[in-house]
Every structure is written in C-alpha cells, then in structure tokens.
CSV table of N, CA and C in Angstrom, one decimal:
chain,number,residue,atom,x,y,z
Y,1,UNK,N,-14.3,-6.8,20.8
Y,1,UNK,CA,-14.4,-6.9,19.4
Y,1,UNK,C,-13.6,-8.1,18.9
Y,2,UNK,N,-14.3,-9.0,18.1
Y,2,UNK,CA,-13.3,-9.8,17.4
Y,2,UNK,C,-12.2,-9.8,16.5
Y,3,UNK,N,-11.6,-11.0,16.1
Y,3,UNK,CA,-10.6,-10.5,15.3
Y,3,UNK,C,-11.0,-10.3,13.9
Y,4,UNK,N,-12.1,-10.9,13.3
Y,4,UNK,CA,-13.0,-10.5,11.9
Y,4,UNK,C,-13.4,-9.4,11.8
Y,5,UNK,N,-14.2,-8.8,13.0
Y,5,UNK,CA,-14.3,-7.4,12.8
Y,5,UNK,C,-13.2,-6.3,12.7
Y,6,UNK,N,-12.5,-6.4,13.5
Y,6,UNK,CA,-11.4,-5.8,13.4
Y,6,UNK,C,-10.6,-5.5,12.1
Y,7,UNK,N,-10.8,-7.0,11.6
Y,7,UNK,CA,-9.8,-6.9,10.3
Y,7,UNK,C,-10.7,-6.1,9.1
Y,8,UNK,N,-12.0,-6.5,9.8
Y,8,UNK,CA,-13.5,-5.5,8.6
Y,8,UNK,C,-12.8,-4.1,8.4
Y,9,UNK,N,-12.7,-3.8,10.0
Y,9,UNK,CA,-12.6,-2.5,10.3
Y,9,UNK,C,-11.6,-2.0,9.4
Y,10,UNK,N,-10.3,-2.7,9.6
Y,10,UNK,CA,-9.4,-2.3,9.0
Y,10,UNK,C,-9.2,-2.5,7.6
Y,11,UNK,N,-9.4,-3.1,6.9
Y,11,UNK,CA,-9.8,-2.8,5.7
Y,11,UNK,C,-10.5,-2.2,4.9
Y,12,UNK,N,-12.1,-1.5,5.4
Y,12,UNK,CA,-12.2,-0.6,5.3
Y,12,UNK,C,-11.8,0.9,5.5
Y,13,UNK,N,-10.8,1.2,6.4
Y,13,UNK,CA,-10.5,2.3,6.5
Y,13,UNK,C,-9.1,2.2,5.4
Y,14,UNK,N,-8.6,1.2,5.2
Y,14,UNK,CA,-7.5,0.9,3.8
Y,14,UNK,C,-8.5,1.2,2.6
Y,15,UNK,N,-9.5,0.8,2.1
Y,15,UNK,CA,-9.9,0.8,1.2
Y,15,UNK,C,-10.4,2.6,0.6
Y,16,UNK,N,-10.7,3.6,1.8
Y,16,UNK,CA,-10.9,4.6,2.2
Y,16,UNK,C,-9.5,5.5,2.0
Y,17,UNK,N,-8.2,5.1,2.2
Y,17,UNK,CA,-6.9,5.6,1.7
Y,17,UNK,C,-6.7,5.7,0.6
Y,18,UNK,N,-6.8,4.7,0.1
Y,18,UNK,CA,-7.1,4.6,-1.8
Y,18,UNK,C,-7.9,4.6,-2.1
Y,19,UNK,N,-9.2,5.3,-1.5
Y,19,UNK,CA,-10.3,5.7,-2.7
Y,19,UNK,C,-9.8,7.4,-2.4
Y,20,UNK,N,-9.2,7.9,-1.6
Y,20,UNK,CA,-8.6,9.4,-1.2
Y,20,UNK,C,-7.3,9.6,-1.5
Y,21,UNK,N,-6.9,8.8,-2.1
Y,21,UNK,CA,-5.3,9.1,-2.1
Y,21,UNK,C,-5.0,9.6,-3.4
Y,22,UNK,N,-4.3,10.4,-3.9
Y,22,UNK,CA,-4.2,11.1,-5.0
Y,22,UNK,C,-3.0,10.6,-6.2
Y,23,UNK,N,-3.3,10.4,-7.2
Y,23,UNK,CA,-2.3,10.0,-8.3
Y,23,UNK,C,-1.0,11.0,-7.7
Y,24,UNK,N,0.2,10.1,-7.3
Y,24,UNK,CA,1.6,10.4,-6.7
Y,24,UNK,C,2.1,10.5,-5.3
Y,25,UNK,N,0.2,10.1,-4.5
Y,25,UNK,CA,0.8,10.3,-3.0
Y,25,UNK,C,2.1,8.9,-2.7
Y,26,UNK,N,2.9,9.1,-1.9
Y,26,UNK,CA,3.3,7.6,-1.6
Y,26,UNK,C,2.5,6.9,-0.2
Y,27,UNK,N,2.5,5.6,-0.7
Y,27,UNK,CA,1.4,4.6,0.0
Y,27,UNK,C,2.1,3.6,0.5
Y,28,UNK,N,2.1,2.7,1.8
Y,28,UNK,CA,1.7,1.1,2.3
Y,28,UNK,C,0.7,0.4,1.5
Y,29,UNK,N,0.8,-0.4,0.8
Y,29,UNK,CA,-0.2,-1.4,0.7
Y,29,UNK,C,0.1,-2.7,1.0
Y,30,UNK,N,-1.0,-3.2,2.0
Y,30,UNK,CA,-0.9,-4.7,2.4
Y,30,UNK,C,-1.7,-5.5,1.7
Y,31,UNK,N,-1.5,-6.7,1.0
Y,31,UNK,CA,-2.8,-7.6,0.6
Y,31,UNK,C,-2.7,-8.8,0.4
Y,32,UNK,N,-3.6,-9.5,0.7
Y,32,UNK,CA,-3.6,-11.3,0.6
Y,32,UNK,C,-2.6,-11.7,-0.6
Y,33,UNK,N,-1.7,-12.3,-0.8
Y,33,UNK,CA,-0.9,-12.8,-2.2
Y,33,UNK,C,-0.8,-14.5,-1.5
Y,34,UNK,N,-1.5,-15.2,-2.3
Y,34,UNK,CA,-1.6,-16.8,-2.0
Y,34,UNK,C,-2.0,-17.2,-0.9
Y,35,UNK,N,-0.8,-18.2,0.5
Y,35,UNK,CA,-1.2,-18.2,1.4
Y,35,UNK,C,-0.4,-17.4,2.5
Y,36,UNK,N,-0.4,-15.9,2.4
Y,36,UNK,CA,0.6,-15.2,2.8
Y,36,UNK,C,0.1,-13.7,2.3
Y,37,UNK,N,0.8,-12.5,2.1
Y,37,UNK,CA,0.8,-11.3,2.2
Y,37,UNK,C,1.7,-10.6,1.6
Y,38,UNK,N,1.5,-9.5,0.4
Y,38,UNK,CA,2.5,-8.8,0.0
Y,38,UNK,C,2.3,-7.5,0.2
Y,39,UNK,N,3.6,-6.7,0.2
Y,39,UNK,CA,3.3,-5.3,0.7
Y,39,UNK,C,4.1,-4.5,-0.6
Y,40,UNK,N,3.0,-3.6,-1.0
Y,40,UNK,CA,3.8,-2.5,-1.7
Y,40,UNK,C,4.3,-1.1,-1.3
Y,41,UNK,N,5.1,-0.4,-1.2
Y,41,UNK,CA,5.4,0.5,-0.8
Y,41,UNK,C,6.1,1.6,-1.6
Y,42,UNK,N,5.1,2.9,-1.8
Y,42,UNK,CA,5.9,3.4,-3.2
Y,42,UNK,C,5.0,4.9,-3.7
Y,43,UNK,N,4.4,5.5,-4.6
Y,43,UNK,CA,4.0,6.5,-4.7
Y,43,UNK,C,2.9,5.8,-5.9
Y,44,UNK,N,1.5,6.1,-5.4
Y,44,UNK,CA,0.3,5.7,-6.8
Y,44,UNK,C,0.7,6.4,-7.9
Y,45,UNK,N,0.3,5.2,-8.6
Y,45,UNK,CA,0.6,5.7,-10.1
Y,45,UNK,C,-0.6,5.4,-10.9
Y,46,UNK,N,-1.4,4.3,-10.3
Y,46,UNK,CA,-2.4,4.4,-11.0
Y,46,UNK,C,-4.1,3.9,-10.6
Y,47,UNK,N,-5.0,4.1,-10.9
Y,47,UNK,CA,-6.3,3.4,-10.2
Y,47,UNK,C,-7.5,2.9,-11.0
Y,48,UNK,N,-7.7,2.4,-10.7
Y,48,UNK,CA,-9.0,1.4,-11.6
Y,48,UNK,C,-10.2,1.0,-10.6
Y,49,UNK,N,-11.4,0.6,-10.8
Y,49,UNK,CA,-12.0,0.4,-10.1
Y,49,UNK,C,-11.8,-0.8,-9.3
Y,50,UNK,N,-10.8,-2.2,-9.7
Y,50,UNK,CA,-10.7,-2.9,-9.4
Y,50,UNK,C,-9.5,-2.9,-8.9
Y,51,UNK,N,-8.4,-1.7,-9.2
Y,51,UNK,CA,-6.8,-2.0,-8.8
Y,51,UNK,C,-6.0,-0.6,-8.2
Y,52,UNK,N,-5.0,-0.9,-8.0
Y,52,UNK,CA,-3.9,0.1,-8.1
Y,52,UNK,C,-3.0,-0.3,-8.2
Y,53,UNK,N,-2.5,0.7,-8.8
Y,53,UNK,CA,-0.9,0.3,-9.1
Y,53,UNK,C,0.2,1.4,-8.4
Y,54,UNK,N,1.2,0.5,-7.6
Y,54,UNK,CA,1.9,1.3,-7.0
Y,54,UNK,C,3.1,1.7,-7.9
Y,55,UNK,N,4.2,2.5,-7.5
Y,55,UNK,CA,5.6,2.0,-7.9
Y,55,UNK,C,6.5,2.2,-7.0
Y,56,UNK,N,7.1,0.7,-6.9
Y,56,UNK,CA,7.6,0.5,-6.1
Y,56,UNK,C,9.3,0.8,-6.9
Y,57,UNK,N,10.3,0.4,-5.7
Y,57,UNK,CA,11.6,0.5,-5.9
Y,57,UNK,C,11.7,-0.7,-7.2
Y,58,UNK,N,11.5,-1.7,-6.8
Y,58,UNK,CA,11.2,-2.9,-7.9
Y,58,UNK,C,10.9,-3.1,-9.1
Y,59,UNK,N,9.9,-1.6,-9.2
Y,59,UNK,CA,8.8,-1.7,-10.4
Y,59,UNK,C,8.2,-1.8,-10.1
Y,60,UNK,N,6.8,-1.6,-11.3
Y,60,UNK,CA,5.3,-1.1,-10.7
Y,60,UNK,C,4.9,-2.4,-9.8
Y,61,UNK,N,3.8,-2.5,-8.9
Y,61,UNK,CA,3.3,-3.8,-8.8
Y,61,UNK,C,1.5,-3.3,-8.5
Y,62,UNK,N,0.7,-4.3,-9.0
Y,62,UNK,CA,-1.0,-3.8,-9.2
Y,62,UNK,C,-1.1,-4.4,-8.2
Y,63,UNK,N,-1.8,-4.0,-7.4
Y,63,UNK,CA,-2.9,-4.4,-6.0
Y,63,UNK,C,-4.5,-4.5,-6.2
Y,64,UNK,N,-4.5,-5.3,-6.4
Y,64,UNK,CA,-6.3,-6.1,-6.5
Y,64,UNK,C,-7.0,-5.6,-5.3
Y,65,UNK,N,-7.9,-4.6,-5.5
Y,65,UNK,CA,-9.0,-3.9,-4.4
Y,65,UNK,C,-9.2,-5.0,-3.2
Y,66,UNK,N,-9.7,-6.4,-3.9
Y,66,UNK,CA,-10.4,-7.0,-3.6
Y,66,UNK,C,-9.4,-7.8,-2.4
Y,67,UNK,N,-8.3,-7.7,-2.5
Y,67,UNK,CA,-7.0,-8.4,-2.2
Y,67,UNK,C,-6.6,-7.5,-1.0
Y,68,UNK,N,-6.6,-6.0,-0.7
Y,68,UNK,CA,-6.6,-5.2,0.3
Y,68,UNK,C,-6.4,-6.0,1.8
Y,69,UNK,N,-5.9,-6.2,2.8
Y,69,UNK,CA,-6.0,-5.8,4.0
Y,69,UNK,C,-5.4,-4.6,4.8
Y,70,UNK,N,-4.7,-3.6,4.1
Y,70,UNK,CA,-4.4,-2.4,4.9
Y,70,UNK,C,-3.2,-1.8,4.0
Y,71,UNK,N,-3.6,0.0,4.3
Y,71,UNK,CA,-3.2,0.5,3.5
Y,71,UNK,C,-3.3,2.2,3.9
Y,72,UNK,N,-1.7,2.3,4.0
Y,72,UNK,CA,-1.5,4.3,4.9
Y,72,UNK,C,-0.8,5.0,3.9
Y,73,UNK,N,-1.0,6.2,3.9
Y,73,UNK,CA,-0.1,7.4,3.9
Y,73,UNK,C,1.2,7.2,4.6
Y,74,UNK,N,2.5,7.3,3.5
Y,74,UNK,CA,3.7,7.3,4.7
Y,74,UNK,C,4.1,8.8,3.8
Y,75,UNK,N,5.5,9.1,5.0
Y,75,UNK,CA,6.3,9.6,4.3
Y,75,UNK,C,7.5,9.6,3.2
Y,76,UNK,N,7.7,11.2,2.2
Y,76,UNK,CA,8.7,10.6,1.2
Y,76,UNK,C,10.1,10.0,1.9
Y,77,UNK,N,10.6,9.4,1.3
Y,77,UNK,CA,11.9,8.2,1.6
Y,77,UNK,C,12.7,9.7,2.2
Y,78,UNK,N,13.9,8.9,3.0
Y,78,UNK,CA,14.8,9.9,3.6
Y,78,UNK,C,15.7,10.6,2.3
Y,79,UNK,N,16.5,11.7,2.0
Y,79,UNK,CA,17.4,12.0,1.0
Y,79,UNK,C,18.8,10.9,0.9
Y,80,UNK,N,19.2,10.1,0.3
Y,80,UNK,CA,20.1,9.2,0.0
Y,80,UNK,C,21.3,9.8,0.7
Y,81,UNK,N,22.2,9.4,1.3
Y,81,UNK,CA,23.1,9.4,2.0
Y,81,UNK,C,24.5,9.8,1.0
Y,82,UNK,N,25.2,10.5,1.5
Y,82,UNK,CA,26.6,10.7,0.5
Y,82,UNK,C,27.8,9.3,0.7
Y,83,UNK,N,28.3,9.4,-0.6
Y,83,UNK,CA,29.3,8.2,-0.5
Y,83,UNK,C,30.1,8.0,0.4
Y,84,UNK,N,30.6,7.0,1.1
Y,84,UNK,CA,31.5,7.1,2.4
Y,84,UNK,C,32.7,7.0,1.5
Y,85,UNK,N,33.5,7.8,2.3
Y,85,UNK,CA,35.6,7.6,1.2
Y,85,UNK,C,36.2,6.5,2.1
C-alpha cells in the first residue's frame, strides 16, 4: 500500500469520527494548518457541514473538514492532582 492511500485511508476513517461523534464527546483532531499541522484536543462543541469546532484548553479552535488528516476518540483528562505543601 502506498503512502497516499494510506493517508486516503486514514482520513477517511477521521472524517467517519466526526461525522459519529456526538456534541461533547472529547476528540484528537489533526489537520493541514499552512506548511505543517495543527492538532486540537478537547470535547466537540460544535459541527457544520464544513467544520468543527473543538474546545480546547486554549479556547475553541474550528477545524475545516476539508483540512482533516486524522481524528479519535480519547479519553476524559486525568482528575487534577492536589497541591503539593
């Protein structure tokens, strides 16, 4: 298998995560940003035919469908740790 198909492959089954993922699941999203890659990581908040929007720790960030290379179900963040004395 090549490395285009592959990457077919796998973008499809990302784009298949977020057409099944439910308003609040938390998500990975990987996608082309210039000549390089941004990842959001965070719980959907929103969906459009063209986008999604995660939220991240940063604040929301929109992910352009079209912009997709990969994209999972994680799990929720660990419980925050208590203050050290």
């Amino acid at each position: 298998m090549h490395a285009d198909e592959q990457a077919a492959i796998a973008r499809a089954r990302a784009l298949g995560v977020l057409h099944d993922a439910a308003i609040g699941d938390r998500l990975a999203v990987r996608a082309h940003h210039g000549d390089g890659a941004q990842d959001a990581l965070g719980d959907l908040v929103a969906r459009t035919p063209d986008a999604v929007t995660i939220a991240t720790r940063r604040g929301p960030v929109e992910v352009r469908l079209a912009d997709v290379v990969a994209a999972k179900p994680v799990p929720p963040p660990p419980p925050a740790r208590p203050a050290r004395r």
